[in-house]
CSV table of C-alpha atoms in Angstrom, one decimal:
chain,number,residue,atom,x,y,z
R,34,MET,CA,88.2,105.4,43.2
R,35,VAL,CA,88.9,105.7,39.5
R,36,ASP,CA,91.5,104.4,37.1
R,37,GLY,CA,93.6,106.2,34.6
R,38,SER,CA,90.9,106.1,32.0
R,39,GLN,CA,88.4,108.3,33.8
R,40,PRO,CA,87.6,111.3,31.6
R,41,GLU,CA,88.7,114.7,33.1
R,42,VAL,CA,86.4,117.6,33.5
R,43,ASN,CA,86.9,121.3,34.0
R,44,ILE,CA,86.7,122.9,37.5
R,45,SER,CA,85.9,126.5,38.3
R,46,PHE,CA,87.3,127.7,41.6
R,47,ASP,CA,86.3,130.5,44.0
R,48,TYR,CA,89.9,130.5,45.3
R,49,ALA,CA,91.6,129.9,42.0
R,50,ASP,CA,94.9,131.5,43.1
R,51,GLU,CA,95.4,128.7,45.7
R,52,SER,CA,93.9,125.9,43.7
R,53,ASP,CA,95.4,123.4,41.3
R,54,PRO,CA,93.7,124.2,38.0
R,55,GLY,CA,93.1,120.6,36.8
R,56,PRO,CA,91.2,119.3,34.9
R,57,TYR,CA,90.1,116.6,37.4
R,58,PRO,CA,88.9,113.0,36.7
R,59,ILE,CA,85.6,113.5,38.5
R,60,PRO,CA,82.9,111.0,37.6
R,61,PRO,CA,79.5,112.4,37.0
R,62,ASN,CA,78.1,110.3,40.0
R,63,ALA,CA,80.9,111.2,42.4
R,64,LEU,CA,79.8,111.1,46.0
R,65,ILE,CA,79.6,114.5,47.8
R,66,GLU,CA,80.1,114.7,51.5
R,67,GLY,CA,76.7,115.1,53.2
R,68,GLY,CA,74.8,114.2,50.0
R,69,SER,CA,73.9,116.1,46.9
R,70,GLN,CA,71.7,118.5,48.8
R,71,SER,CA,74.2,119.2,51.5
R,72,SER,CA,75.0,122.8,52.6
R,73,GLY,CA,78.1,121.8,54.5
R,74,ASP,CA,81.7,121.4,53.3
R,75,ARG,CA,80.7,119.2,50.3
R,76,HIS,CA,84.1,117.6,49.9
R,77,VAL,CA,84.7,115.4,46.9
R,78,LEU,CA,87.7,113.0,47.0
R,79,VAL,CA,88.9,111.1,44.0
R,80,LEU,CA,91.8,108.7,44.1
R,81,ASP,CA,93.2,107.8,40.6
R,82,ARG,CA,94.7,104.4,41.4
R,83,GLY,CA,96.2,104.0,37.9
R,84,ASN,CA,98.4,107.1,38.3
R,85,CYS,CA,98.6,107.3,42.1
R,86,ILE,CA,97.1,110.8,42.2
R,87,LEU,CA,94.7,112.2,44.8
R,88,TYR,CA,92.2,114.9,43.7
R,89,GLU,CA,90.2,116.7,46.4
R,90,LEU,CA,87.6,119.5,46.2
R,91,PHE,CA,85.9,121.7,48.8
R,92,SER,CA,82.4,123.1,48.3
R,93,ALA,CA,81.9,121.1,45.1
R,94,TYR,CA,78.8,121.5,42.9
R,95,PRO,CA,78.2,119.6,39.7
R,96,GLN,CA,77.1,121.7,36.7
R,97,GLN,CA,74.7,120.8,33.9
R,98,ASN,CA,77.5,120.8,31.3
R,99,GLY,CA,79.5,118.2,33.2
R,100,SER,CA,82.0,120.6,34.8
R,101,TRP,CA,82.1,121.4,38.5
R,102,GLN,CA,82.1,124.6,40.6
R,103,ALA,CA,84.2,124.4,43.8
R,104,GLY,CA,85.6,126.6,46.5
R,105,SER,CA,89.1,125.2,46.2
R,106,GLY,CA,90.9,122.1,45.0
R,107,ALA,CA,94.2,120.3,45.4
R,108,ILE,CA,96.0,117.6,43.5
R,109,PHE,CA,98.5,115.3,45.4
R,110,ASP,CA,101.0,113.1,43.7
R,111,LEU,CA,101.1,110.1,46.1
R,112,ASN,CA,104.6,109.1,44.9
R,113,SER,CA,106.0,112.4,46.1
R,114,ASN,CA,106.6,114.0,49.5
R,115,ALA,CA,106.1,117.5,48.2
R,116,LEU,CA,103.8,119.8,50.2
R,117,ARG,CA,101.6,122.5,48.7
R,118,PRO,CA,103.2,125.9,48.2
R,119,SER,CA,103.6,127.8,51.5
R,120,GLY,CA,100.4,129.7,52.3
R,121,TRP,CA,98.2,127.7,50.0
R,122,THR,CA,95.0,126.0,51.2
R,123,SER,CA,93.7,122.7,49.8
R,124,ALA,CA,90.3,121.2,50.2
R,125,ASP,CA,91.1,121.5,53.9
R,126,ALA,CA,92.0,124.7,55.7
R,127,ALA,CA,95.4,123.4,56.8
R,128,GLY,CA,96.5,122.8,53.1
R,129,LEU,CA,96.8,119.1,53.8
R,130,PRO,CA,95.1,116.2,52.0
R,131,ILE,CA,91.9,114.9,53.6
R,132,PHE,CA,91.9,111.2,52.5
R,133,PRO,CA,95.0,110.1,54.4
R,134,GLY,CA,93.6,111.3,57.7
R,135,LEU,CA,90.2,109.6,57.5
R,136,VAL,CA,89.3,106.6,59.6
R,137,ARG,CA,88.3,103.8,57.3
R,138,TYR,CA,86.3,100.7,58.3
R,139,ASP,CA,88.6,98.3,56.6
R,140,GLU,CA,91.5,99.5,58.8
R,141,VAL,CA,89.4,99.1,62.0
R,142,ALA,CA,88.2,95.7,60.9
R,143,ALA,CA,91.8,94.7,60.3
R,144,GLY,CA,92.7,95.7,63.8
R,145,GLU,CA,95.2,98.6,63.2
R,146,ILE,CA,95.2,102.1,61.8
R,147,MET,CA,98.7,103.0,60.7
R,148,HIS,CA,98.4,106.8,60.3
R,149,ALA,CA,97.4,109.9,62.2
R,150,LEU,CA,93.8,111.1,62.1
R,151,ARG,CA,92.5,114.4,60.8
R,152,PHE,CA,90.6,116.5,63.4
R,153,THR,CA,88.9,119.9,63.7
R,154,ALA,CA,88.7,122.5,66.5
R,155,PRO,CA,86.3,125.5,66.9
R,156,ASN,CA,89.2,128.0,67.4
R,157,THR,CA,92.5,127.9,65.6
R,158,ARG,CA,95.4,130.3,65.6
R,159,SER,CA,96.3,132.5,62.6
R,160,ASP,CA,99.4,130.4,62.0
R,161,TYR,CA,100.4,127.0,60.8
R,162,VAL,CA,103.2,124.5,61.7
R,163,TRP,CA,104.7,121.8,59.5
R,164,PRO,CA,103.4,119.9,57.7
R,165,ALA,CA,100.4,122.3,57.4
R,166,ARG,CA,100.6,125.0,54.7
R,167,HIS,CA,97.7,127.4,55.5
R,168,GLN,CA,95.8,129.0,58.3
R,169,ALA,CA,92.2,130.2,58.4
R,170,SER,CA,91.8,132.4,61.5
R,171,ASN,CA,92.3,135.9,62.8
R,172,LEU,CA,93.0,134.7,66.4
R,173,ALA,CA,96.5,135.2,67.7
R,174,GLY,CA,96.5,133.8,71.3
R,175,ALA,CA,99.3,131.4,72.2
R,176,GLN,CA,96.7,129.2,74.0
R,177,ILE,CA,95.0,128.5,70.6
R,178,PRO,CA,96.5,125.7,68.4
R,179,PRO,CA,97.9,126.5,64.9
R,180,MET,CA,96.9,124.4,61.9
R,181,GLY,CA,99.0,121.3,61.6
R,182,GLN,CA,99.5,120.9,65.4
R,183,ARG,CA,99.7,117.3,66.3
R,184,PHE,CA,98.2,115.9,69.5
R,185,ARG,CA,98.2,112.4,70.9
R,186,LEU,CA,96.3,110.5,73.4
R,187,LYS,CA,98.3,110.2,76.6
R,188,ALA,CA,100.1,106.9,77.0
R,189,GLY,CA,98.5,106.3,80.3
R,190,PHE,CA,94.9,106.6,79.1
R,191,ASP,CA,93.2,103.3,79.6
R,192,ILE,CA,91.5,102.1,76.4
R,193,SER,CA,90.7,98.6,77.7
R,194,ARG,CA,87.1,99.5,78.7
R,195,PHE,CA,86.2,100.4,75.1
R,196,SER,CA,84.7,98.2,72.4
R,197,ALA,CA,87.2,96.6,70.0
R,198,PRO,CA,86.5,99.0,67.0
R,199,VAL,CA,87.0,102.1,69.3
R,200,ARG,CA,90.1,100.6,70.8
R,201,VAL,CA,91.6,100.5,67.3
R,202,ILE,CA,90.8,104.2,66.8
R,203,LEU,CA,92.1,105.2,70.3
R,204,GLN,CA,95.3,103.2,69.8
R,205,ALA,CA,96.0,105.1,66.5
R,206,MET,CA,95.5,108.3,68.6
R,207,LYS,CA,98.3,107.1,70.9
R,208,THR,CA,100.7,105.8,68.2
R,209,TYR,CA,100.3,108.4,65.5
R,210,GLY,CA,98.1,111.1,67.0
R,211,LEU,CA,95.8,113.7,65.5
R,212,ILE,CA,96.6,116.5,63.2
R,213,LEU,CA,94.6,119.8,63.3
R,214,ALA,CA,93.3,120.2,59.8
R,215,ASP,CA,90.3,122.6,59.8
R,216,ASN,CA,88.0,124.8,61.8
R,217,GLY,CA,84.9,122.9,63.1
R,218,SER,CA,83.5,121.0,66.0
R,219,ALA,CA,85.8,120.3,69.0
R,220,TRP,CA,88.0,117.2,68.7
R,221,TYR,CA,86.0,116.1,65.7
R,222,ILE,CA,87.6,113.2,63.7
R,223,SER,CA,86.2,112.1,60.4
R,224,GLY,CA,85.9,108.8,58.6
R,225,VAL,CA,84.8,107.2,55.3
R,226,PRO,CA,81.1,106.5,55.4
R,227,ASP,CA,80.4,102.8,55.6
R,228,PRO,CA,77.2,100.9,56.3
R,229,GLN,CA,79.1,98.6,58.7
R,230,TRP,CA,79.9,101.5,61.1
R,231,ASP,CA,77.8,101.5,64.3
R,232,ASN,CA,77.6,105.3,64.6
R,233,ASP,CA,75.6,105.3,67.8
R,234,MET,CA,78.3,103.2,69.5
R,235,LEU,CA,81.2,105.3,68.1
R,236,VAL,CA,79.6,108.6,69.2
R,237,ALA,CA,78.8,107.3,72.7
R,238,GLU,CA,82.2,105.8,73.4
R,239,LEU,CA,84.4,108.5,71.8
R,240,ALA,CA,82.4,111.2,73.7
R,241,GLN,CA,84.0,109.7,76.8
R,242,VAL,CA,87.4,110.9,75.7
R,243,LYS,CA,88.2,114.5,76.8
R,244,GLY,CA,90.5,117.1,75.5
R,245,SER,CA,92.5,116.9,78.7
R,246,ASP,CA,93.3,113.3,77.8
R,247,PHE,CA,95.6,114.5,75.0
R,248,GLU,CA,99.0,116.2,74.9
R,249,ALA,CA,100.5,118.4,72.2
R,250,VAL,CA,103.5,117.0,70.4
R,251,ASP,CA,106.4,119.1,68.9
R,252,VAL,CA,107.3,117.3,65.7
R,253,SER,CA,109.7,120.0,64.4
R,254,SER,CA,112.7,117.7,64.9
R,255,LEU,CA,111.2,115.3,62.3
R,256,MET,CA,111.2,117.9,59.5
R,257,ALA,CA,113.8,117.1,56.8
R,258,ASP,CA,112.8,120.1,54.7
R,259,PRO,CA,110.0,122.7,55.2
R,260,ASP,CA,108.6,122.0,51.7
R,261,SER,CA,108.5,118.2,52.1
R,262,GLY,CA,106.3,115.9,54.1
R,263,LEU,CA,109.2,113.5,54.5
R,264,ALA,CA,109.8,112.8,58.2
R,265,LEU,CA,113.2,112.0,59.7
R,266,GLN,CA,113.2,108.6,61.3
R,267,ALA,CA,114.8,108.3,64.7
R,268,ALA,CA,116.3,105.0,65.8
R,269,GLY,CA,113.6,102.7,67.1
R,270,GLY,CA,110.9,104.7,65.4
R,271,GLY,CA,110.8,107.6,67.9
R,272,GLY,CA,110.6,111.2,67.1
R,273,GLY,CA,109.6,114.6,68.4
R,274,SER,CA,107.8,114.5,71.8
R,275,SER,CA,106.4,116.5,74.6
R,276,ASN,CA,107.0,113.9,77.3
R,277,GLY,CA,109.8,111.7,75.9
R,278,GLY,CA,107.6,109.5,73.7
R,279,GLY,CA,107.8,108.8,70.0
R,280,SER,CA,105.9,110.4,67.1
R,281,THR,CA,106.2,108.3,64.0
R,282,GLY,CA,106.4,110.0,60.6
R,283,GLY,CA,107.0,108.9,57.0
R,284,THR,CA,104.6,107.4,54.6
R,285,THR,CA,101.9,104.8,54.6
R,286,SER,CA,100.5,102.7,51.7
R,287,SER,CA,96.9,103.7,50.7
R,288,SER,CA,94.5,100.9,51.6
R,289,GLY,CA,92.3,100.3,48.6
R,290,GLY,CA,94.3,102.7,46.5
R,291,GLY,CA,96.8,100.4,44.8
R,292,GLY,CA,99.9,98.8,46.3
R,293,SER,CA,102.3,101.3,44.7
R,294,CYS,CA,100.4,104.5,45.9
R,295,PHE,CA,101.7,106.1,49.0
R,296,ILE,CA,100.2,108.7,51.3
R,297,SER,CA,102.8,111.1,52.7
R,298,VAL,CA,102.8,114.4,54.6
R,299,LEU,CA,103.8,112.9,58.0
R,300,LEU,CA,100.6,110.9,58.5
R,301,GLY,CA,102.0,107.4,59.0
R,302,ARG,CA,104.9,105.1,58.9
R,303,ASP,CA,107.0,103.9,56.1
R,304,GLY,CA,104.8,102.2,53.4
R,305,SER,CA,105.9,99.1,51.4
């Protein structure tokens, strides 16, 4: 989290043709996913609370001169519903922002997550559906999900046997669902690191949920414009469905990101 006074630094991109050039207000001590020695995705997420702008990098490496080298980067105006240009990646393969789809401890502690969750799958189709903007595959089978596909935990799935924190996460999977954002481990959701998480408990309990416990949701009827993340709101909060249920869209206020900053791209309900 930074404010509007954070100095901006230059970024060099491997995929410059699909990256927002910046500069980006990246602090010299910015946390890197997996740690400074990580060989993984090395995401860096920076939320400028003063200007309501989200900056995200993939495969980010700090340089000795204060600049950064990254695979790709994206800048999201959180006061806008605009999506990235069609066909563009972001710091995530689907071309969506990462931060809005993360599970955060403060949400779980408060007892409610008010947005969909980002998740990964080992195989994705060479296609994408709204609100995603990019695909990262050469597989074409109809049985393989495209980037941006939303799934939700079936309404009849019993969450009462789970611990309180996991029930909060599972309820979000029922109410808002999951959005396929990247290639990776099967049904892998991601969260903000926090020392208050009980990772052993989370892994053990969430591992009891199977892929067959989810259903795919067609949200195309919620699309107001293919280039906008704004979702049409049905009476009573319902929306596109596979089995007659609702799929809520709209925007949600960013917890910890300033009361006037909004996260869009169909990840949650109307913020205020």
